[in-house]
Amino acid sequence: MTDPVSPQKALIYTMVTISAADSTMTDSELLKIGEIVQTLPVFREFDADKLVQVAEECGALLEGDDGLDTVLEVIAGALPEKLYKTAYALAVEVAAADLVVEQEELRFLALLRDRLHLDKLTVAAIELSARVRNRVV
């Protein structure tokens, strides 16, 4: 990976990593990632045609030595502080996409929260918001 990681790429790395955390990237998670990249203003300047390439870059990092720690380091280093909460919120959205949040996904969320120094109240608000949006009757 020779290109510097942009904030948009870091956000995609976040979403790909949460999706891959339980070793199963579900269709609903992949669809959610695509929807997020297509619709959120933070991705307005991102070429959505490069989504698969960026996901593959993230996968390659994850497969390397200390892959998860490396990806977390890249995410934290590439994001401006004002996007830390956005990264966490996007990770929660992708984790909730299939209506089942596995232990491995919860562990990644905890690692991300700690790496980005997010306070418990902010994290609780983001998680509650996702639960409310994803309820079924």
XYZ file of N, CA, C and O in Angstrom:
548
model
N 0.855 -1.167 0.000
C 0.000 0.000 0.000
C 0.901 1.230 0.000
O 1.556 1.524 0.992
N 0.954 1.927 -1.116
C 1.843 3.078 -1.230
C 1.120 4.398 -1.023
O 1.732 5.369 -0.628
N -0.157 4.446 -1.345
C -0.922 5.681 -1.169
C -1.195 5.919 0.310
O -1.448 4.974 1.057
N -1.152 7.195 0.722
C -1.532 7.472 2.107
C -3.018 7.128 2.285
O -3.799 7.182 1.341
N -3.364 6.757 3.489
C -4.746 6.390 3.767
C -5.535 7.661 4.068
O -5.223 8.391 5.012
N -6.547 7.902 3.260
C -7.412 9.065 3.443
C -8.403 8.777 4.571
O -8.612 7.620 4.946
N -9.039 9.809 5.093
C -10.083 9.572 6.095
C -11.197 8.653 5.573
O -11.676 7.789 6.309
N -11.559 8.800 4.306
C -12.603 7.944 3.737
C -12.152 6.481 3.719
O -12.921 5.582 4.049
N -10.895 6.251 3.314
C -10.369 4.888 3.330
C -10.353 4.340 4.754
O -10.691 3.182 4.985
N -9.970 5.155 5.709
C -9.937 4.713 7.106
C -11.331 4.323 7.586
O -11.497 3.331 8.308
N -12.335 5.072 7.174
C -13.709 4.725 7.544
C -14.124 3.404 6.891
O -14.799 2.581 7.522
N -13.710 3.192 5.668
C -14.005 1.921 4.995
C -13.260 0.784 5.686
O -13.836 -0.294 5.909
N -12.009 0.997 6.055
C -11.263 -0.018 6.806
C -12.028 -0.383 8.085
O -12.093 -1.547 8.469
N -12.580 0.611 8.741
C -13.350 0.374 9.968
C -14.539 -0.534 9.687
O -14.778 -1.511 10.408
N -15.272 -0.221 8.629
C -16.461 -1.008 8.303
C -16.104 -2.420 7.842
O -16.769 -3.391 8.217
N -15.067 -2.546 7.048
C -14.640 -3.864 6.567
C -14.164 -4.716 7.744
O -14.488 -5.902 7.853
N -13.431 -4.117 8.647
C -12.892 -4.865 9.781
C -14.002 -5.354 10.699
O -13.967 -6.504 11.146
N -14.986 -4.523 10.986
C -16.090 -4.982 11.836
C -16.855 -6.095 11.131
O -17.278 -7.063 11.755
N -17.022 -5.984 9.826
C -17.723 -7.021 9.081
C -16.961 -8.339 9.093
O -17.547 -9.413 9.211
N -15.650 -8.271 8.999
C -14.814 -9.474 8.957
C -14.480 -10.012 10.351
O -13.943 -11.114 10.460
N -14.813 -9.279 11.392
C -14.389 -9.648 12.748
C -14.830 -11.046 13.153
O -14.097 -11.757 13.835
N -16.010 -11.448 12.732
C -16.515 -12.778 13.114
C -16.248 -13.815 12.027
O -16.852 -14.882 12.024
N -15.359 -13.486 11.101
C -14.948 -14.368 9.996
C -16.039 -14.595 8.958
O -15.891 -15.448 8.092
N -17.134 -13.850 9.042
C -18.218 -13.986 8.078
C -18.707 -12.598 7.678
O -19.295 -11.895 8.496
N -18.437 -12.221 6.446
C -18.942 -10.948 5.945
C -20.291 -11.239 5.279
O -20.342 -11.751 4.170
N -21.377 -10.917 5.981
C -22.703 -11.248 5.474
C -23.115 -10.306 4.357
O -22.603 -9.185 4.241
N -24.058 -10.764 3.546
C -24.583 -9.920 2.465
C -25.152 -8.624 3.012
O -24.955 -7.555 2.432
N -25.860 -8.698 4.137
C -26.450 -7.483 4.695
C -25.383 -6.501 5.155
O -25.542 -5.285 5.012
N -24.271 -7.006 5.690
C -23.176 -6.113 6.082
C -22.531 -5.469 4.858
O -22.261 -4.260 4.851
N -22.308 -6.259 3.829
C -21.697 -5.721 2.607
C -22.618 -4.698 1.939
O -22.150 -3.656 1.461
N -23.903 -4.993 1.920
C -24.869 -4.031 1.363
C -24.877 -2.740 2.171
O -24.956 -1.646 1.606
N -24.800 -2.862 3.490
C -24.788 -1.685 4.360
C -23.556 -0.821 4.082
O -23.645 0.401 4.004
N -22.395 -1.463 3.916
C -21.180 -0.708 3.611
C -21.362 0.055 2.298
O -21.057 1.247 2.211
N -21.865 -0.627 1.266
C -22.090 0.038 -0.014
C -23.072 1.182 0.098
O -22.856 2.262 -0.474
N -24.134 0.979 0.841
C -25.143 2.032 1.043
C -24.544 3.248 1.744
O -24.776 4.391 1.356
N -23.759 2.991 2.771
C -23.120 4.076 3.518
C -22.200 4.880 2.612
O -22.229 6.115 2.603
N -21.377 4.181 1.830
C -20.431 4.869 0.941
C -21.181 5.673 -0.125
O -20.755 6.758 -0.505
N -22.297 5.160 -0.582
C -23.081 5.848 -1.619
C -23.853 7.056 -1.089
O -24.135 7.978 -1.852
N -24.202 7.068 0.207
C -25.145 8.077 0.686
C -24.610 9.104 1.677
O -25.141 10.218 1.726
N -23.613 8.768 2.460
C -23.182 9.713 3.491
C -22.291 10.821 2.932
O -21.419 10.564 2.094
N -22.493 12.030 3.422
C -21.704 13.166 2.938
C -20.198 13.002 3.108
O -19.432 13.522 2.297
N -19.753 12.280 4.119
C -18.315 12.110 4.339
C -17.646 11.398 3.162
O -16.448 11.542 2.943
N -18.436 10.664 2.357
C -17.890 9.944 1.202
C -18.153 10.671 -0.120
O -17.909 10.115 -1.182
N -18.610 11.885 -0.056
C -18.953 12.638 -1.260
C -17.795 12.720 -2.254
O -17.987 12.609 -3.453
N -16.580 12.879 -1.765
C -15.408 13.009 -2.632
C -14.726 11.671 -2.920
O -13.708 11.630 -3.609
N -15.273 10.582 -2.405
C -14.684 9.260 -2.590
C -15.263 8.613 -3.845
O -16.473 8.653 -4.085
N -14.407 8.000 -4.651
C -14.840 7.283 -5.853
C -15.348 5.903 -5.430
O -14.562 5.010 -5.103
N -16.666 5.735 -5.430
C -17.283 4.489 -4.963
C -16.833 3.284 -5.781
O -16.916 2.146 -5.298
N -16.346 3.499 -6.990
C -15.842 2.388 -7.797
C -14.585 1.768 -7.187
O -14.182 0.677 -7.579
N -13.958 2.466 -6.251
C -12.744 1.959 -5.606
C -13.031 1.236 -4.285
O -12.108 0.818 -3.596
N -14.300 1.061 -3.966
C -14.664 0.439 -2.695
C -14.078 -0.965 -2.558
O -13.488 -1.301 -1.529
N -14.212 -1.785 -3.583
C -13.695 -3.158 -3.513
C -12.175 -3.151 -3.337
O -11.629 -3.903 -2.532
N -11.496 -2.281 -4.065
C -10.041 -2.183 -3.955
C -9.628 -1.802 -2.534
O -8.699 -2.397 -1.973
N -10.316 -0.842 -1.952
C -9.986 -0.407 -0.592
C -10.277 -1.530 0.407
O -9.487 -1.773 1.324
N -11.382 -2.246 0.200
C -11.710 -3.380 1.073
C -10.628 -4.454 0.987
O -10.241 -5.042 2.002
N -10.132 -4.696 -0.218
C -9.063 -5.683 -0.390
C -7.774 -5.229 0.281
O -7.045 -6.041 0.868
N -7.463 -3.931 0.217
C -6.289 -3.393 0.915
C -6.401 -3.645 2.412
O -5.437 -4.053 3.065
N -7.587 -3.398 2.937
C -7.824 -3.626 4.356
C -7.651 -5.103 4.686
O -7.004 -5.456 5.686
N -8.204 -5.968 3.860
C -8.070 -7.410 4.074
C -6.619 -7.849 4.083
O -6.209 -8.681 4.907
N -5.827 -7.283 3.185
C -4.401 -7.615 3.144
C -3.703 -7.189 4.432
O -2.858 -7.921 4.966
N -4.048 -6.014 4.942
C -3.467 -5.565 6.211
C -3.874 -6.493 7.354
O -3.057 -6.840 8.208
N -5.133 -6.889 7.375
C -5.630 -7.765 8.432
C -4.930 -9.121 8.435
O -4.749 -9.721 9.488
N -4.535 -9.587 7.257
C -3.877 -10.885 7.155
C -2.408 -10.843 7.568
O -1.805 -11.883 7.811
N -1.840 -9.663 7.659
C -0.432 -9.534 8.029
C -0.196 -9.756 9.507
O -1.122 -9.957 10.293
N 1.092 -9.727 9.884
C 1.456 -9.845 11.294
C 0.816 -8.705 12.073
O 0.848 -7.547 11.633
N 0.244 -9.029 13.212
C -0.441 -8.016 14.038
C -1.450 -7.229 13.216
O -1.579 -6.011 13.360
N -2.169 -7.931 12.345
C -3.073 -7.298 11.393
C -4.100 -6.389 12.016
O -4.278 -5.245 11.580
N -4.791 -6.849 13.051
C -5.835 -6.038 13.658
C -5.244 -4.778 14.284
O -5.773 -3.675 14.105
N -4.133 -4.930 14.977
C -3.494 -3.772 15.591
C -3.018 -2.788 14.521
O -3.146 -1.574 14.688
N -2.494 -3.318 13.427
C -2.047 -2.461 12.325
C -3.211 -1.669 11.747
O -3.111 -0.455 11.519
N -4.337 -2.337 11.509
C -5.505 -1.655 10.958
C -6.012 -0.589 11.921
O -6.330 0.530 11.507
N -6.067 -0.909 13.201
C -6.502 0.089 14.185
C -5.557 1.290 14.198
O -6.010 2.438 14.309
N -4.266 1.040 14.065
C -3.284 2.116 14.020
C -3.493 2.998 12.778
O -3.438 4.225 12.849
N -3.732 2.350 11.648
C -3.979 3.090 10.399
C -5.243 3.936 10.526
O -5.259 5.110 10.145
N -6.296 3.339 11.060
C -7.558 4.064 11.224
C -7.350 5.297 12.097
O -7.713 6.416 11.713
N -6.768 5.096 13.273
C -6.563 6.213 14.202
C -5.639 7.275 13.617
O -5.849 8.470 13.826
N -4.640 6.843 12.865
C -3.690 7.795 12.291
C -4.243 8.585 11.117
O -3.820 9.716 10.874
N -5.188 8.006 10.398
C -5.712 8.660 9.196
C -6.924 9.546 9.469
O -7.227 10.429 8.671
N -7.598 9.301 10.575
C -8.810 10.066 10.851
C -8.515 11.323 11.654
O -7.794 11.268 12.657
N -9.108 12.444 11.240
C -9.060 13.605 12.131
C -9.981 13.314 13.322
O -10.936 12.535 13.219
N -9.687 13.905 14.437
C -10.450 13.628 15.659
C -11.953 13.841 15.465
O -12.757 13.110 16.042
N -12.337 14.789 14.642
C -13.765 15.051 14.452
C -14.494 13.876 13.783
O -15.718 13.823 13.827
N -13.759 12.916 13.211
C -14.390 11.742 12.596
C -14.292 10.487 13.460
O -14.734 9.416 13.037
N -13.764 10.584 14.658
C -13.676 9.413 15.534
C -15.057 8.847 15.845
O -15.289 7.645 15.765
N -15.983 9.717 16.212
C -17.336 9.255 16.527
C -18.021 8.705 15.283
O -18.778 7.733 15.366
N -17.743 9.303 14.142
C -18.298 8.814 12.880
C -17.814 7.395 12.614
O -18.604 6.523 12.236
N -16.537 7.150 12.813
C -15.982 5.812 12.602
C -16.673 4.797 13.502
O -17.063 3.713 13.043
N -16.838 5.143 14.758
C -17.490 4.218 15.685
C -18.940 3.986 15.264
O -19.417 2.841 15.259
N -19.640 5.046 14.895
C -21.034 4.918 14.481
C -21.167 4.038 13.238
O -22.086 3.209 13.148
N -20.259 4.186 12.286
C -20.313 3.359 11.079
C -20.034 1.897 11.414
O -20.673 0.999 10.863
N -19.099 1.653 12.317
C -18.820 0.281 12.732
C -20.046 -0.344 13.389
O -20.405 -1.495 13.098
N -20.725 0.406 14.234
C -21.932 -0.090 14.888
C -23.019 -0.368 13.852
O -23.706 -1.394 13.921
N -23.170 0.514 12.877
C -24.184 0.313 11.830
C -23.939 -0.978 11.054
O -24.863 -1.730 10.778
N -22.695 -1.224 10.696
C -22.374 -2.432 9.939
C -22.568 -3.671 10.822
O -23.122 -4.675 10.368
N -22.156 -3.595 12.071
C -22.335 -4.733 12.982
C -23.817 -5.064 13.145
O -24.192 -6.239 13.223
N -24.655 -4.050 13.166
C -26.089 -4.249 13.377
C -26.835 -4.613 12.095
O -28.005 -4.997 12.153
N -26.187 -4.543 10.969
C -26.866 -4.722 9.679
C -27.564 -6.073 9.553
O -28.632 -6.164 8.961
N -26.963 -7.116 10.107
C -27.585 -8.445 10.006
C -28.383 -8.803 11.262
O -28.798 -9.940 11.442
N -28.585 -7.807 12.125
C -29.389 -7.931 13.348
C -28.805 -8.902 14.369
O -29.475 -9.289 15.318
N -27.549 -9.301 14.183
C -26.847 -10.157 15.131
C -25.443 -9.586 15.315
O -24.694 -9.466 14.352
N -25.129 -9.227 16.541
C -23.784 -8.713 16.827
C -23.038 -9.795 17.612
O -23.401 -10.129 18.736
N -22.016 -10.335 16.977
C -21.243 -11.435 17.558
C -20.200 -10.905 18.549
O -19.844 -9.731 18.527
N -19.702 -11.813 19.405
C -18.691 -11.451 20.398
C -17.462 -10.816 19.765
O -16.901 -9.860 20.297
N -17.025 -11.346 18.629
C -15.842 -10.806 17.958
C -16.078 -9.363 17.499
O -15.166 -8.532 17.554
N -17.305 -9.076 17.077
C -17.633 -7.708 16.671
C -17.646 -6.786 17.882
O -17.149 -5.648 17.814
N -18.177 -7.271 18.994
C -18.160 -6.477 20.226
C -16.733 -6.195 20.675
O -16.420 -5.092 21.134
N -15.864 -7.177 20.505
C -14.455 -7.003 20.881
C -13.792 -5.933 20.002
O -13.057 -5.091 20.496
N -14.060 -5.989 18.692
C -13.499 -4.970 17.816
C -14.028 -3.590 18.193
O -13.275 -2.613 18.222
N -15.319 -3.492 18.496
C -15.880 -2.197 18.903
C -15.177 -1.672 20.157
O -14.885 -0.477 20.249
N -14.891 -2.554 21.097
C -14.185 -2.134 22.315
C -12.768 -1.656 21.991
O -12.311 -0.632 22.514
N -12.090 -2.386 21.121
C -10.737 -1.976 20.720
C -10.760 -0.640 19.997
O -9.914 0.240 20.233
N -11.737 -0.451 19.110
C -11.871 0.806 18.373
C -12.176 1.951 19.329
O -11.563 3.018 19.244
N -13.100 1.717 20.235
C -13.459 2.734 21.235
C -12.230 3.166 22.020
O -11.986 4.359 22.206
N -11.446 2.194 22.454
C -10.258 2.518 23.238
C -9.207 3.241 22.403
O -8.601 4.212 22.853
N -8.988 2.776 21.175
C -7.967 3.386 20.311
C -8.320 4.835 19.979
O -7.446 5.679 19.864
N -9.634 5.105 19.835
C -10.079 6.456 19.481
C -10.416 7.303 20.713
O -10.854 8.439 20.574
N -10.238 6.735 21.889
C -10.459 7.450 23.148
C -11.869 8.028 23.239
O -12.052 9.195 23.605
N -12.862 7.196 22.912
C -14.253 7.634 22.988
C -14.790 7.390 24.396
O -14.554 6.333 24.987
N -15.537 8.353 24.913
C -16.071 8.206 26.263
C -17.304 7.296 26.262
O -17.965 7.113 25.238
N -17.588 6.726 27.409
C -18.658 5.741 27.537
C -20.033 6.311 27.208
O -20.882 5.612 26.650
N -20.278 7.558 27.542
C -21.579 8.163 27.256
C -21.797 8.301 25.751
O -22.873 7.983 25.238
N -20.792 8.732 25.038
C -20.881 8.842 23.575
C -21.116 7.478 22.952
O -21.984 7.313 22.088
N -20.360 6.487 23.388
C -20.486 5.129 22.870
C -21.898 4.596 23.134
O -22.535 4.020 22.241
N -22.407 4.817 24.339
C -23.750 4.345 24.678
C -24.805 5.007 23.796
O -25.749 4.346 23.338
N -24.648 6.291 23.542
C -25.604 7.002 22.694
C -25.590 6.468 21.264
O -26.645 6.259 20.654
N -24.408 6.236 20.731
C -24.279 5.697 19.374
C -24.907 4.307 19.298
O -25.657 3.997 18.366
N -24.616 3.471 20.282
C -25.151 2.110 20.281
C -26.665 2.090 20.456
O -27.364 1.324 19.784
N -27.196 2.942 21.325
C -28.647 3.019 21.500
C -29.322 3.475 20.215
O -30.348 2.925 19.803
N -28.737 4.442 19.569
C -29.285 4.938 18.306
C -29.374 3.823 17.269
O -30.378 3.680 16.567
N -28.352 3.003 17.174
C -28.354 1.885 16.222
C -29.413 0.852 16.608
O -30.113 0.326 15.737
N -29.518 0.556 17.901
C -30.539 -0.412 18.338
C -31.935 0.070 17.983
O -32.768 -0.697 17.504
N -32.204 1.336 18.216
C -33.523 1.902 17.927
C -33.811 1.833 16.420
O -34.917 1.452 16.005
N -32.849 2.168 15.601
C -33.055 2.162 14.138
C -33.228 0.754 13.574
O -33.861 0.579 12.546
N -32.689 -0.232 14.228
C -32.702 -1.594 13.691
C -33.702 -2.528 14.365
O -33.651 -3.736 14.141
N -34.617 -1.987 15.129
C -35.628 -2.835 15.777
C -36.580 -3.412 14.754
O -36.872 -2.802 13.737
N -37.046 -4.590 15.077
C -38.083 -5.219 14.242
C -39.327 -5.394 15.093
O -39.274 -5.461 16.319
N -40.463 -5.515 14.415
C -41.733 -5.671 15.118
C -41.910 -7.117 15.529
O -41.553 -8.037 14.892
